[in-house]
Coordinates of C-alpha atoms in Angstrom, one line a residue:
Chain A
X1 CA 62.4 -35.3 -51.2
X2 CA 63.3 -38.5 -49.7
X3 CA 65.2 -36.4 -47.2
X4 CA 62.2 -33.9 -46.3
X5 CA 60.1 -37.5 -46.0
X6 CA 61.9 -39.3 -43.4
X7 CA 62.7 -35.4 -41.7
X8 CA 59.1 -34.8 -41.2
X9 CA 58.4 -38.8 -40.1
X10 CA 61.2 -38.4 -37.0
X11 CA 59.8 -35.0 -36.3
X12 CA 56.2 -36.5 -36.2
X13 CA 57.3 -39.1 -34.4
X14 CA 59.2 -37.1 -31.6
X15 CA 56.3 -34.9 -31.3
X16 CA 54.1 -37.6 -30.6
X17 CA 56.7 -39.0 -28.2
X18 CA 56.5 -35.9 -26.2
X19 CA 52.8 -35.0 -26.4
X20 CA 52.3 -39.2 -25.2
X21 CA 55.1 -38.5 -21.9
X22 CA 53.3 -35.7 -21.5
X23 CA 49.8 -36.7 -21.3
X24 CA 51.4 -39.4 -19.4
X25 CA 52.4 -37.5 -16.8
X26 CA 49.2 -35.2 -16.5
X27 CA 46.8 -38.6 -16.2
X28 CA 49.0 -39.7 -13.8
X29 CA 46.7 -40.0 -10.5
X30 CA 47.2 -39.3 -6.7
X31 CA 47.0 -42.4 -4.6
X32 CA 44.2 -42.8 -1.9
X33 CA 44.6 -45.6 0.2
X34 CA 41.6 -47.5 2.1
X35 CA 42.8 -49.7 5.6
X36 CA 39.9 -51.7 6.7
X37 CA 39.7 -53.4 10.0
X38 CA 38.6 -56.6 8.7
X39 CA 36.7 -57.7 5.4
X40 CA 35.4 -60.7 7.0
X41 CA 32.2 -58.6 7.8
X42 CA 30.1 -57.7 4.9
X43 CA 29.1 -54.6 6.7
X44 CA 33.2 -53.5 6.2
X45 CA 33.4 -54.8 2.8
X46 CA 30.5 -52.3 1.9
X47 CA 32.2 -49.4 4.1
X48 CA 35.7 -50.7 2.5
X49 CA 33.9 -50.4 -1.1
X50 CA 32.0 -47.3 -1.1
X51 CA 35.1 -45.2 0.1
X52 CA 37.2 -47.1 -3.0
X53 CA 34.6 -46.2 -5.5
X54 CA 34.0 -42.4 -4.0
X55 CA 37.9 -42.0 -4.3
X56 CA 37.9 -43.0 -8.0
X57 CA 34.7 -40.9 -8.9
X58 CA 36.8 -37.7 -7.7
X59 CA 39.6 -39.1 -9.6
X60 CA 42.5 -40.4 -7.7
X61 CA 44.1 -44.1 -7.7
X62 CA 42.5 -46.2 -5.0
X63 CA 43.7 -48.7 -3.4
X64 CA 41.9 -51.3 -0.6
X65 CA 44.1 -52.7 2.2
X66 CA 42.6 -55.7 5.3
X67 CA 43.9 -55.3 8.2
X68 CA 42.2 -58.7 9.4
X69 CA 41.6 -57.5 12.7
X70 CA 45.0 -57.5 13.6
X71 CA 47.0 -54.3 14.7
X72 CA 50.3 -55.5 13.5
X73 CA 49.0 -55.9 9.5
X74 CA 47.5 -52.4 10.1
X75 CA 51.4 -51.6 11.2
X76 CA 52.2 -53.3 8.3
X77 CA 49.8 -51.5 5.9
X78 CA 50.9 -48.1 7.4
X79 CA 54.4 -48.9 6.4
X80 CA 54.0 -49.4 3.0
X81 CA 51.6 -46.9 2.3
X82 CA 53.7 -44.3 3.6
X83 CA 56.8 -45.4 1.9
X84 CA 54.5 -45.9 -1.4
X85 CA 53.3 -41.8 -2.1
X86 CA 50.0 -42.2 -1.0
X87 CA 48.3 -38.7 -0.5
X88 CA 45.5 -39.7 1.8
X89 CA 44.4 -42.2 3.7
X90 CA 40.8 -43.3 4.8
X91 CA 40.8 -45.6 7.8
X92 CA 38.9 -47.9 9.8
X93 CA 40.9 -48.6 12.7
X94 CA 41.5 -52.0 14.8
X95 CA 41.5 -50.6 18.0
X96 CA 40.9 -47.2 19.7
X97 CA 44.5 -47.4 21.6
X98 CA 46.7 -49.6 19.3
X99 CA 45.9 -47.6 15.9
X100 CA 47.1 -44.0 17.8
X101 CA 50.6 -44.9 16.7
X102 CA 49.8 -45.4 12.8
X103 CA 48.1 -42.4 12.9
X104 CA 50.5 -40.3 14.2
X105 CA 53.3 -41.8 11.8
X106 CA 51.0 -40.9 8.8
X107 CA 50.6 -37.4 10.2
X108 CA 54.6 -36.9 10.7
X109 CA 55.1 -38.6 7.5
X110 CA 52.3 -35.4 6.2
X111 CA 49.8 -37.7 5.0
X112 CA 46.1 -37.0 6.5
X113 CA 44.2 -39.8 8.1
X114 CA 40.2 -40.0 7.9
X115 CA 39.0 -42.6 10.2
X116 CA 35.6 -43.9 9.0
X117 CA 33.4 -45.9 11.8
X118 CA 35.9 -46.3 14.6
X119 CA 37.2 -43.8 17.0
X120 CA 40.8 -43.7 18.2
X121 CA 41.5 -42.3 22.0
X122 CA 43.6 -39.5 20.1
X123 CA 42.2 -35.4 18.9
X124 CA 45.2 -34.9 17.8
X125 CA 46.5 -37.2 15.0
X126 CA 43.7 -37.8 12.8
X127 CA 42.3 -34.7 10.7
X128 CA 38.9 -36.5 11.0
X129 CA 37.1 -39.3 12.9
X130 CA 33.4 -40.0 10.8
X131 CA 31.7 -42.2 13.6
X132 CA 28.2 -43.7 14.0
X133 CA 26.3 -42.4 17.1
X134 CA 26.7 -45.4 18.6
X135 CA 25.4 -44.8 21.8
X136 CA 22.0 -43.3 21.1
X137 CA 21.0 -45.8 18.7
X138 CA 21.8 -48.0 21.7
X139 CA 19.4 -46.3 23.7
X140 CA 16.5 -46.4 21.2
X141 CA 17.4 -50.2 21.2
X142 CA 17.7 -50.4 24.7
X143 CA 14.2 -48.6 24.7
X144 CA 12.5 -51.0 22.2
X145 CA 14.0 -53.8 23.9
X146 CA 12.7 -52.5 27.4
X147 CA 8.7 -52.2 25.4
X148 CA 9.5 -55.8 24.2
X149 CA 9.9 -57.4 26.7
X150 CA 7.2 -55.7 28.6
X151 CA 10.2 -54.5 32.0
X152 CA 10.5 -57.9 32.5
X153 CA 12.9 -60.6 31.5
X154 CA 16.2 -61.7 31.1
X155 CA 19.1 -61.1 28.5
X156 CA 23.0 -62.4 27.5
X157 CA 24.7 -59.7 26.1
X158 CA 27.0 -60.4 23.4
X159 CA 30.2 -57.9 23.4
X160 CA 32.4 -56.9 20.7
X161 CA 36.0 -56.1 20.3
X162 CA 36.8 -55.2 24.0
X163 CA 39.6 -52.9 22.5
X164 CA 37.0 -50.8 20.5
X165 CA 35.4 -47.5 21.5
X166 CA 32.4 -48.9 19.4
X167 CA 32.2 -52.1 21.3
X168 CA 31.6 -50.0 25.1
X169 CA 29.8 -47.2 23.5
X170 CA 26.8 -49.8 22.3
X171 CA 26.7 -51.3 25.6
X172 CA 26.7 -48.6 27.4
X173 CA 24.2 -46.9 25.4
X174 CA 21.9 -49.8 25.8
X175 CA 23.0 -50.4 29.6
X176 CA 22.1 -46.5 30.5
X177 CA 18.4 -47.7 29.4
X178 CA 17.7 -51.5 30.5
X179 CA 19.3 -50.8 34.0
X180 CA 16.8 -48.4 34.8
X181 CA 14.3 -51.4 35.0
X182 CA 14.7 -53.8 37.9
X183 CA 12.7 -57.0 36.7
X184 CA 15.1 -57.0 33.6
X185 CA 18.3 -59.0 34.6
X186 CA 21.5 -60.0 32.3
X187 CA 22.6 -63.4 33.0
X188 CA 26.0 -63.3 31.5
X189 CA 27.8 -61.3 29.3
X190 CA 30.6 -61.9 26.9
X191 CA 32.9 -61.2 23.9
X192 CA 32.3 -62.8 20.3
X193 CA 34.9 -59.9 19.0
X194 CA 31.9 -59.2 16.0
X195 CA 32.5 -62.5 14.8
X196 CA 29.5 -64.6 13.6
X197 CA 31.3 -68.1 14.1
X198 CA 32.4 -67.2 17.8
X199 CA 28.8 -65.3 18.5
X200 CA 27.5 -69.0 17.4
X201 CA 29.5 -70.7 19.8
X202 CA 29.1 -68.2 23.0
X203 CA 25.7 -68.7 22.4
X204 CA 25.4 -72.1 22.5
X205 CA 27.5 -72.3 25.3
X206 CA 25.1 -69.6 27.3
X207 CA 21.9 -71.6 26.1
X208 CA 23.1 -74.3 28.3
X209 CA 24.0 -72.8 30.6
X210 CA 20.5 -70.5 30.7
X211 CA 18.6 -72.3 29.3
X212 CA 15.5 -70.2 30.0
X213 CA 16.6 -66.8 28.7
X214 CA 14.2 -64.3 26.9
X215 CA 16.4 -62.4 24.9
X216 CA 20.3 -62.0 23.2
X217 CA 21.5 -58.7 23.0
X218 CA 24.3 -58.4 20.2
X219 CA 27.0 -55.5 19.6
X220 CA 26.9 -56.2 15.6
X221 CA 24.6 -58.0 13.0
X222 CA 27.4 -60.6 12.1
X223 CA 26.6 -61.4 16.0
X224 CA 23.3 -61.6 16.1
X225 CA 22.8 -64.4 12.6
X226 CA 25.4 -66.3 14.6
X227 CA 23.5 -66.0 17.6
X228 CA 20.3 -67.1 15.6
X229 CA 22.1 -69.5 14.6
X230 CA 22.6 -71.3 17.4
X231 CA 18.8 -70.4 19.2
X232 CA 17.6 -72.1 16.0
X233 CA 19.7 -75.1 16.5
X234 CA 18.5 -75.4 20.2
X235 CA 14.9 -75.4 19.0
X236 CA 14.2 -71.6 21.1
X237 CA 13.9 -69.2 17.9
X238 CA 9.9 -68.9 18.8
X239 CA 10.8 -68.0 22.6
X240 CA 14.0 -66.0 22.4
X241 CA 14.3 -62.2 20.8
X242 CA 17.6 -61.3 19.4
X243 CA 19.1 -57.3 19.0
X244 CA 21.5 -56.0 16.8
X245 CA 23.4 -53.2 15.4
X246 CA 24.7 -52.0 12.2
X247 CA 21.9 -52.7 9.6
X248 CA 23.2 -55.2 7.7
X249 CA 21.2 -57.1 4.8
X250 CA 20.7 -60.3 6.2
X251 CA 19.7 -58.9 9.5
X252 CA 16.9 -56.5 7.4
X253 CA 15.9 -59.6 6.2
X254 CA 15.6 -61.8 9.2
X255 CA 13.8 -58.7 10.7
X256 CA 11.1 -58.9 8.0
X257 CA 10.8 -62.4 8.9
X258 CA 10.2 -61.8 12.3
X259 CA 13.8 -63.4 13.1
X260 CA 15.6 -61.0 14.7
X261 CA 13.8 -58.1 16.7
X262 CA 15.5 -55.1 15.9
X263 CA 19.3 -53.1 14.8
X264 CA 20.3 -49.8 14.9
X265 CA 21.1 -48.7 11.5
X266 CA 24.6 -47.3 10.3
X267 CA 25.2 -45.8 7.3
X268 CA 28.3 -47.2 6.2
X269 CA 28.0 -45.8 2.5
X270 CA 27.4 -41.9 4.4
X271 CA 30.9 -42.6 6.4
X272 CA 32.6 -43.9 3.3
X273 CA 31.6 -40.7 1.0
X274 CA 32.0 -38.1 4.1
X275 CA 35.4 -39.6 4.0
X276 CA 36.6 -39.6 0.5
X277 CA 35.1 -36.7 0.2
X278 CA 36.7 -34.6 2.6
X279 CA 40.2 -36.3 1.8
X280 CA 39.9 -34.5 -1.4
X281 CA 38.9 -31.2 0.1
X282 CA 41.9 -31.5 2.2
X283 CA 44.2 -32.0 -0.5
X284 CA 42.6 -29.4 -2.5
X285 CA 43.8 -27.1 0.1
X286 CA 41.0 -27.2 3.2
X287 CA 42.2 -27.4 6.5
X288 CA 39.0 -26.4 8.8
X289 CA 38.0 -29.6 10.0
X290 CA 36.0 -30.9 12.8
X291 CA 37.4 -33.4 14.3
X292 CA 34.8 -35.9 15.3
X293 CA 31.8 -35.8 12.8
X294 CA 29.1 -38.4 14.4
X295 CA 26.4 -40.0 11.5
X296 CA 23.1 -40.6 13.3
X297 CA 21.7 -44.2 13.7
X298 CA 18.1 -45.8 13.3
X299 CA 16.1 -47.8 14.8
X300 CA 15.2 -50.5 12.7
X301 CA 11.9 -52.8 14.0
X302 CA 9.6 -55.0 11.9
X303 CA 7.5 -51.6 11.9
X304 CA 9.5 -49.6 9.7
X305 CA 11.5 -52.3 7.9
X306 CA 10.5 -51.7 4.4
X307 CA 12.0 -48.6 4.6
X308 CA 15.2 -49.9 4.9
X309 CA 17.3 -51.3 2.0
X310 CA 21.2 -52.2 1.4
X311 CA 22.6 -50.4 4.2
X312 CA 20.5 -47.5 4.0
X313 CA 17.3 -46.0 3.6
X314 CA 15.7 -46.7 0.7
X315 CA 15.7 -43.8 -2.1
X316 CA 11.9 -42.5 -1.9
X317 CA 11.0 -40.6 -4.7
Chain B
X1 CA 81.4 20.5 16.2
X2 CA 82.8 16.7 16.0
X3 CA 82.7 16.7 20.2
X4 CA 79.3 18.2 20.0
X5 CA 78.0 16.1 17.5
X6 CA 79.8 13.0 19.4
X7 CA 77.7 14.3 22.4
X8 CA 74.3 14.5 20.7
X9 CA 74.9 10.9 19.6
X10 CA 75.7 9.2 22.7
X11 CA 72.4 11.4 24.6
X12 CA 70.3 9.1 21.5
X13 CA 72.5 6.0 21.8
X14 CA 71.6 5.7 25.4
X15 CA 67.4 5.4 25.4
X16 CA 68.0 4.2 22.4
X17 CA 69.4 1.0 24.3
X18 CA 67.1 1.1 26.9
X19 CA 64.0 1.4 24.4
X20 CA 65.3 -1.5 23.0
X21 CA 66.0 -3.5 26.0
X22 CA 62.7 -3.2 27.2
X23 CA 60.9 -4.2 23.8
X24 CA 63.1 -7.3 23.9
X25 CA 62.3 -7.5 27.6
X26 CA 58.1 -8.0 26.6
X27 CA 58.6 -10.1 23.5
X28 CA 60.7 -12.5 25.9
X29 CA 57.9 -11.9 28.8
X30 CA 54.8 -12.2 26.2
X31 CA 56.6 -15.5 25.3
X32 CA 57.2 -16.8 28.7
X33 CA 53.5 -17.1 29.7
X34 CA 50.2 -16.4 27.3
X35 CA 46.8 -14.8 28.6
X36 CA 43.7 -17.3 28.6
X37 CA 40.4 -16.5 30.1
X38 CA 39.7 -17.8 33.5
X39 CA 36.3 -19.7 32.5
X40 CA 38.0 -21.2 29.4
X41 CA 41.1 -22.3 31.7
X42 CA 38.3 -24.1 34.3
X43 CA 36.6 -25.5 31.8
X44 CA 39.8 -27.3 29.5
X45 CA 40.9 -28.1 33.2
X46 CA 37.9 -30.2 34.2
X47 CA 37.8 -31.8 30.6
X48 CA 41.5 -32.7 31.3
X49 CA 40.4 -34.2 34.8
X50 CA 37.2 -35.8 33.5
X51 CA 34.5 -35.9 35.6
X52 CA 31.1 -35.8 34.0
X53 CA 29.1 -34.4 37.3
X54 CA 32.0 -31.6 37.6
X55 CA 32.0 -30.9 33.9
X56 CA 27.8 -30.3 34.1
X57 CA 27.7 -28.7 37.3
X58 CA 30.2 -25.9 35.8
X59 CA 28.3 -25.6 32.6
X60 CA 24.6 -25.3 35.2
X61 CA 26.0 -22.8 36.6
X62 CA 27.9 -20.6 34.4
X63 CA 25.5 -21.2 31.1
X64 CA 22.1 -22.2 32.4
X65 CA 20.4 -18.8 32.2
X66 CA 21.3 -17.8 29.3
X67 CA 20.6 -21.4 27.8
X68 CA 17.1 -20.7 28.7
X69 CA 17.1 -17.5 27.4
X70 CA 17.1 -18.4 24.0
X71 CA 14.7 -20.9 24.2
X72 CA 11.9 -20.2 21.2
X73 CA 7.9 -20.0 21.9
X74 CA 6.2 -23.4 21.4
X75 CA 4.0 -21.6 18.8
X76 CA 6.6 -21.2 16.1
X77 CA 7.0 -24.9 16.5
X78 CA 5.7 -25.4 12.3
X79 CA 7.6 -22.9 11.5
X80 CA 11.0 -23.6 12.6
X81 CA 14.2 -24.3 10.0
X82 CA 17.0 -26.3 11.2
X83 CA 18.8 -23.6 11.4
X84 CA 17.1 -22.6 14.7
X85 CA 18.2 -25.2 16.7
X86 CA 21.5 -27.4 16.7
X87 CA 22.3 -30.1 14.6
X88 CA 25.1 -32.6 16.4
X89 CA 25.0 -35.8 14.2
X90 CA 25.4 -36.1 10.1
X91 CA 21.8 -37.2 8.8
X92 CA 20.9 -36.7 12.5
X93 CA 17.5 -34.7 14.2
X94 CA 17.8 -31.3 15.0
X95 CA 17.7 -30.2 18.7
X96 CA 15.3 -27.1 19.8
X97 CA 14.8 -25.4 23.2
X98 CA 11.5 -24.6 23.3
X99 CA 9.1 -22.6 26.0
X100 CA 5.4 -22.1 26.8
X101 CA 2.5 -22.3 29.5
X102 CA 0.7 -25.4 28.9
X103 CA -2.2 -27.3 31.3
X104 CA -1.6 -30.6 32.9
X105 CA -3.9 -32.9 31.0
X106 CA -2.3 -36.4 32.4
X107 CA -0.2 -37.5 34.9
X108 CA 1.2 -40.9 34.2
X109 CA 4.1 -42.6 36.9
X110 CA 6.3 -42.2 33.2
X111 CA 4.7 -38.9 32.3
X112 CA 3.6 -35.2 32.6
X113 CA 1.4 -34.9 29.0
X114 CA 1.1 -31.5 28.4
X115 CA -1.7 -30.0 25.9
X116 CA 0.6 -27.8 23.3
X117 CA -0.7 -25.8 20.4
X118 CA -2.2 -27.1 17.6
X119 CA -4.3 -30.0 19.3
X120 CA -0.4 -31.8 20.2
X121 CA 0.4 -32.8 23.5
X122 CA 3.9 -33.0 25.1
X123 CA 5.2 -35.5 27.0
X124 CA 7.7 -34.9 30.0
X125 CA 9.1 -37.5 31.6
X126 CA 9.6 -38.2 35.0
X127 CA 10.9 -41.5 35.7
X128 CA 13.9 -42.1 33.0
X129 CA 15.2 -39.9 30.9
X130 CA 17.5 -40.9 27.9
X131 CA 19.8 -39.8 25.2
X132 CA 21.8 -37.0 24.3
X133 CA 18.6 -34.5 23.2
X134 CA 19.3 -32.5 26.4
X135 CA 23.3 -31.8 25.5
X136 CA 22.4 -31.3 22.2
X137 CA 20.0 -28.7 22.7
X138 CA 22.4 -26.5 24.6
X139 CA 25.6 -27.0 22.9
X140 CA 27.2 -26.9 25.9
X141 CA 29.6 -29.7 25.2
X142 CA 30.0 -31.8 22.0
X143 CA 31.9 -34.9 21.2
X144 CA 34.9 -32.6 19.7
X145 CA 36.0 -31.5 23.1
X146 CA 36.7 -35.3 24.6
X147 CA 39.0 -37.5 23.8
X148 CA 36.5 -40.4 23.6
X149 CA 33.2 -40.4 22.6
X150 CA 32.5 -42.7 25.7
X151 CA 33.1 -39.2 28.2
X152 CA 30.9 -37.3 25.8
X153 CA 28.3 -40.1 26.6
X154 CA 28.9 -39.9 30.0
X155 CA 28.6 -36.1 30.5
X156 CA 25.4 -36.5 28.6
X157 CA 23.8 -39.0 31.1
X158 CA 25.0 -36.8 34.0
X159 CA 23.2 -34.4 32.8
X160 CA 20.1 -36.3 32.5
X161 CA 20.2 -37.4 36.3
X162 CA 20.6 -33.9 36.8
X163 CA 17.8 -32.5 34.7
X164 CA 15.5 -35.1 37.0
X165 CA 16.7 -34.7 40.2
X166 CA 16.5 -30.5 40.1
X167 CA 13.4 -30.1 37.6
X168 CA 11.0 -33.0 37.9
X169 CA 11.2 -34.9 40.7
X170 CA 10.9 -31.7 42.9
X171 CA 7.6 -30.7 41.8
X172 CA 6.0 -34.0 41.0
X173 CA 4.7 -33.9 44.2
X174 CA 2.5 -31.1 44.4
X175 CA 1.5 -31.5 40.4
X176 CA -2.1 -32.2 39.7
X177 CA -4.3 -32.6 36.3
X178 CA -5.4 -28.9 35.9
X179 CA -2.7 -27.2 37.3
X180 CA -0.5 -25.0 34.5
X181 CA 3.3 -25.1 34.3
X182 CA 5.2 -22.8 32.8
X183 CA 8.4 -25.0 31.1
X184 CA 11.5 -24.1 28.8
X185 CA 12.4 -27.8 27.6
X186 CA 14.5 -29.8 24.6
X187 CA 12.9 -31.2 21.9
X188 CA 14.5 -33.3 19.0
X189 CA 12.7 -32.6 15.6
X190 CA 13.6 -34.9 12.6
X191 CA 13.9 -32.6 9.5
X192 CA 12.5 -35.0 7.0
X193 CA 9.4 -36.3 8.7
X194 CA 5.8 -33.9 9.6
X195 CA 5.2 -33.0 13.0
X196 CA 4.2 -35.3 14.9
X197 CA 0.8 -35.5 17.6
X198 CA 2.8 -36.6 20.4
X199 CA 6.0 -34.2 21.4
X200 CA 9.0 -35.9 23.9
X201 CA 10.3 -32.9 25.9
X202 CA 12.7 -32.5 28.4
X203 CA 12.2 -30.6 30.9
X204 CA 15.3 -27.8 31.9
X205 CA 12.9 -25.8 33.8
X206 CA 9.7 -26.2 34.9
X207 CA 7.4 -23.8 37.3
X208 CA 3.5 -24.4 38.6
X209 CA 1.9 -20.8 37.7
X210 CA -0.1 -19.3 40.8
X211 CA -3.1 -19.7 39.1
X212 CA -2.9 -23.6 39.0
X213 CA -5.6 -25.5 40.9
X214 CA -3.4 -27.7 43.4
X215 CA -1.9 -26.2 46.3
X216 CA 2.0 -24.6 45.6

C-alpha cells in the first residue's frame, strides 16, 4: 500500500512536471522590440508607449529601446536585438540616411522593420514606413499663418533635425505657401534639432537680434514651448505669434490660452497601432505591404481646439 | 534488324539534339534580357532621374484624357462613398474628380466662385494653389513610387504650377461674372464631416461655353 502511495505521488508529480514545461513552453511569447529616436520628447514617449502596449494586447513580449537621438545607440540597439530573437521590430528612426544600414541588417538578419513617424531614404529595406503627412499639414499651417498675419510680416523659422526627412518636409510644406506672398519675409532661420532647451536659446538669441519680429515658425511642439519660453522672458508674448507641429498636450493647452497660434496634429497613437498591428499580420504570414502608408494631419487653431485631446481627436460619441 | 533499328535511332537522336539545343538556347535567351513595356520603362526611368517637371509632363500627356474621363457629375456630389474617389493618407480626406457647367457668380484676384448645385458655390483659384489634392485625385503618382517623400512633394507642387499656368491663367483674361465654364476639377471631401456651402476645386480643365456673355 505504502508502495502503490509513494508510486502514484512520483507519478503525480512527474505529470505535473511535464504538463508545467509544457505550458511553459506554449506561454512562452515572441519578442517585439520598440527603437525610439529619443524619449526626451513627450510626443515620442506617447508614440514609444502606444506601440509597447498594442504589442502586448496582441500578445507578444515587448520591449522599449531610446536611441537618444544618436545613430550609434540605434547601432547599438540593432545589435542586440538581432542577436536577442526578436521577431519584429517597430522603429522610429534617427535619421533618414544613417538608420538605412540598421534596417537593412534587420532585414538580412530576416527580422521585419516598421518604421513609425520617420522616413528613411530606402524602399527597399523596411516592410513599412507609417509617416505623418507632413508636408500638407504644413501647408494648411503655412495657409493659417499667411490669414494671420494678414500677407504681411515677418518670421524666424525654427528647423529640426537637419538629417530628418520630417525636418525638410515641414518647411517645405510651409515654404511652398508663405513664399508665394511678397510682404511676408523670414529673417533668419535655424536648427534647435526638436529640442525645447536649444529652441529657448535660438530664440533668445534671434529676439536680439530682431527684435521686431511678428511671428516664430517651429518644426515641433517641444520647439515652440521653448520658443514661448523665451518671447515670454523678453516681455513680446502679446506681439509675437508662435506655429507648431505635432499636437502635443502642452501645446493644445497653450493654444486654448491663446499662447501659441496653431500645430498640425499627428496622430502618434494611429502610427503606433498601424505598426504593431501590421507587425503581427506579418508574422502571421502577410506579406502584401505598401510601403509608405502616410497618416493625415490637422490643423489645429484656437477655432477647433476643443476638439482636440491627448494626441488625438477627442472620442465624440 | 539491329542495323535497322540502330538506324531508326540515330534519325530520332539527331532532332532530338537539336530540339533540345534550341529549348536550352530560349531559356538562356529569356534569361539574358526580360520584356517591360515601353511607357512603364519611361516612367521608372524618369523616377530614377528625378525631375518633378519631367515626371508631370509625362503623366499630362500620356494620362490626362483619360484622367478626365472619369471625372463624376457635380450632382452626385451627396451621394458619393469613398470608394469613388482616392484615398492617399490613413484618417486622411478622400480625393474626387468632379465635372459640370456652372455660371461665374464672382471673380475675386484669389478666386473664380462658381454657383454648383444645391445652393453651394465652388471656389477655383487663380493666384496660389496648394497641396497635394490635385495628385491625389488622379493617382498618377503616390508616395510609394519615390524614394523620399520630399520628391513626392515636389512632383506634387510641379503639378500645381502646372495646373495654373495651362488652365487658369489662360482664360482669366477673357472671364467675366455671367459667363458659363464648363470645368472637370479635384475636390478633397473629408468623410466624417457634412458637405460643406463653400467647395475648393481645382481646376484640370476649364472651357468658357459659347453661350457665355463676354467675348471668347
Amino acid at each position: 500500500m505504502q508502495h502503490f502511495l509513494r508510486d502514484s505521488l512520483l507519478l503525480a508529480f512527474g505529470l505535473l512536471v511535464l504538463v508545467g514545461c509544457t505550458t511553459s513552453k506554449k506561454q512562452a511569447k515572441d519578442k517585439v522590440a520598440v527603437v525610439i529616436s529619443t524619449l526626451n520628447n513627450p510626443w515620442f514617449v506617447v508614440l514609444g508607449e502606444t506601440a509597447i502596449e498594442k504589442a502586448r494586447e496582441l500578445g507578444y513580449e515587448a520591449v522599449l529601446f531610446d536611441s537618444q537621438n544618436n545613430p550609434s545607440k540605434e547601432t547599438e540597439h540593432f545589435d542586440n536585438i538581432l542577436a536577442s530573437d526578436y521577431k519584429a521590430i517597430l522603429f522610429n528612426p534617427t535619421d533618414a540616411n544613417g538608420s538605412i544600414v540598421n534596417v537593412r541588417a534587420a532585414k538580412a538578419a530576416g527580422v521585419p522593420v516598421f518604421c513609425m513617424d520617420r522616413e528613411i531614404n530606402d524602399t527597399e529595406c523596411a516592410t513599412v514606413q507609417i509617416l505623418s503627412d507632413n508636408y500638407s499639414g504644413c501647408v494648411a499651417l503655412g495657409q493659417a499663418f499667411v490669414a494671420n498675419l494678414n500677407g504681411k510680416g515677418t518670421y524666424v523659422e525654427l528647423l529640426g533635425l537637419v538629417g530628418d526627412n520630417n525636418t525638410w518636409n515641414r518647411s517645405k510644406g510651409f515654404h511652398s505657401v508663405v513664399d508665394q506672398y511678397p510682404d511676408i519675409t523670414m529673417l533668419a532661420q535655424q536648427s534647435a534639432d526638436f529640442d525645447r532647451n536649444k529652441a529657448m536659446e535660438v530664440t533668445e538669441s534671434m529676439l536680439q537680434a530682431h527684435p521686431t519680429v511678428n511671428a516664430i515658425f517651429c518644426g515641433n511642439d517641444a520647439m515652440a514651448m521653448g520658443a514661448y519660453q523665451a518671447v515670454l522672458a523678453a516681455g513680446k508674448a502679446a506681439d509675437v505669434q508662435i506655429y507648431g507641429f505635432d499636437g502635443a498636450d502642452d501645446v493644445i493647452q497653450a493654444i486654448k490660452e491663446g499662447k501659441i497660434k496653431a500645430t498640425g496634429m499627428q496622430f502618434p497613437k494611429t502610427m503606433a497601432n498601424t505598426a504593431a498591428m501590421l507587425a503581427d499580420k506579418y508574422l502571421k504570414g502577410q506579406r502584401d505591404f505598401q510601403q509608405k502608408m502616410p497618416v493625415a494631419v490637422d490643423l489645429v487653431t484656437a477655432e477647433n481646439v476643443d476638439a482636440y485631446g491627448s494626441y488625438g481627436k477627442k472620442e465624440t460619441h | 534488324m539491329i542495323a535497322y533499328q540502330h538506324l531508326i535511332r540515330m534519325a530520332w537522336k539527331r532532332p532530338l539534339k537539336i530540339l533540345l539545343l534550341v529549348i536550352v538556347g530560349l531559356i538562356a535567351l529569356r534569361l539574358a534580357f526580360y520584356i517591360e513595356p515601353l511607357d512603364k520603362h519611361r516612367e521608372a526611368l524618369l523616377l530614377e532621374t528625378f525631375s518633378p517637371e519631367q515626371l508631370v509632363t509625362y503623366h499630362w500627356d500620356k494620362d490626362l484624357n483619360q484622367t478626365l474621363d472619369k471625372a463624376l457629375p457635380i450632382e452626385q456630389i451627396a451621394a458619393l462613398t469613398p470608394e469613388d474617389g482616392l484615398v492617399t493618407d490613413i484618417g486622411g480626406k478622400v480625393h474626387y474628380l468632379l465635372k459640370g457647367t456652372s455660371t461665374i457668380t464672382g471673380l475675386t484676384d484669389q478666386f473664380i466662385v462658381l454657383a454648383l448645385p444645391d445652393n453651394r458655390q465652388g471656389r477655383l483659384p487663380v493666384k496660389h494653389l496648394f497641396g497635394n489634392t490635385a495628385v491625389a485625385s488622379t493617382g498618377w503618382f503616390q508616395a510609394n513610387d519615390f524614394a523620399n517623400t520630399m520628391d513626392y512633394n515636389a512632383a506634387s507642387a510641379s503639378l500645381n504650377k502646372r495646373l495654373l499656368e495651362k488652365v487658369v491663367q489662360p482664360l482669366l483674361d477673357c472671364l467675366c461674372v455671367g459667363d458659363r465654364l464648363v470645368w472637370v476639377g479635384a475636390v478633397a471631401l473629408d468623410p466624417g464631416q457634412s458637405l460643406s456651402a463653400t467647395l475648393d476645386i481645382v481646376p484640370f480643365s476649364l472651357v468658357k461655353t459659347a453661350d457665355s456673355t463676354s467675348p471668347q
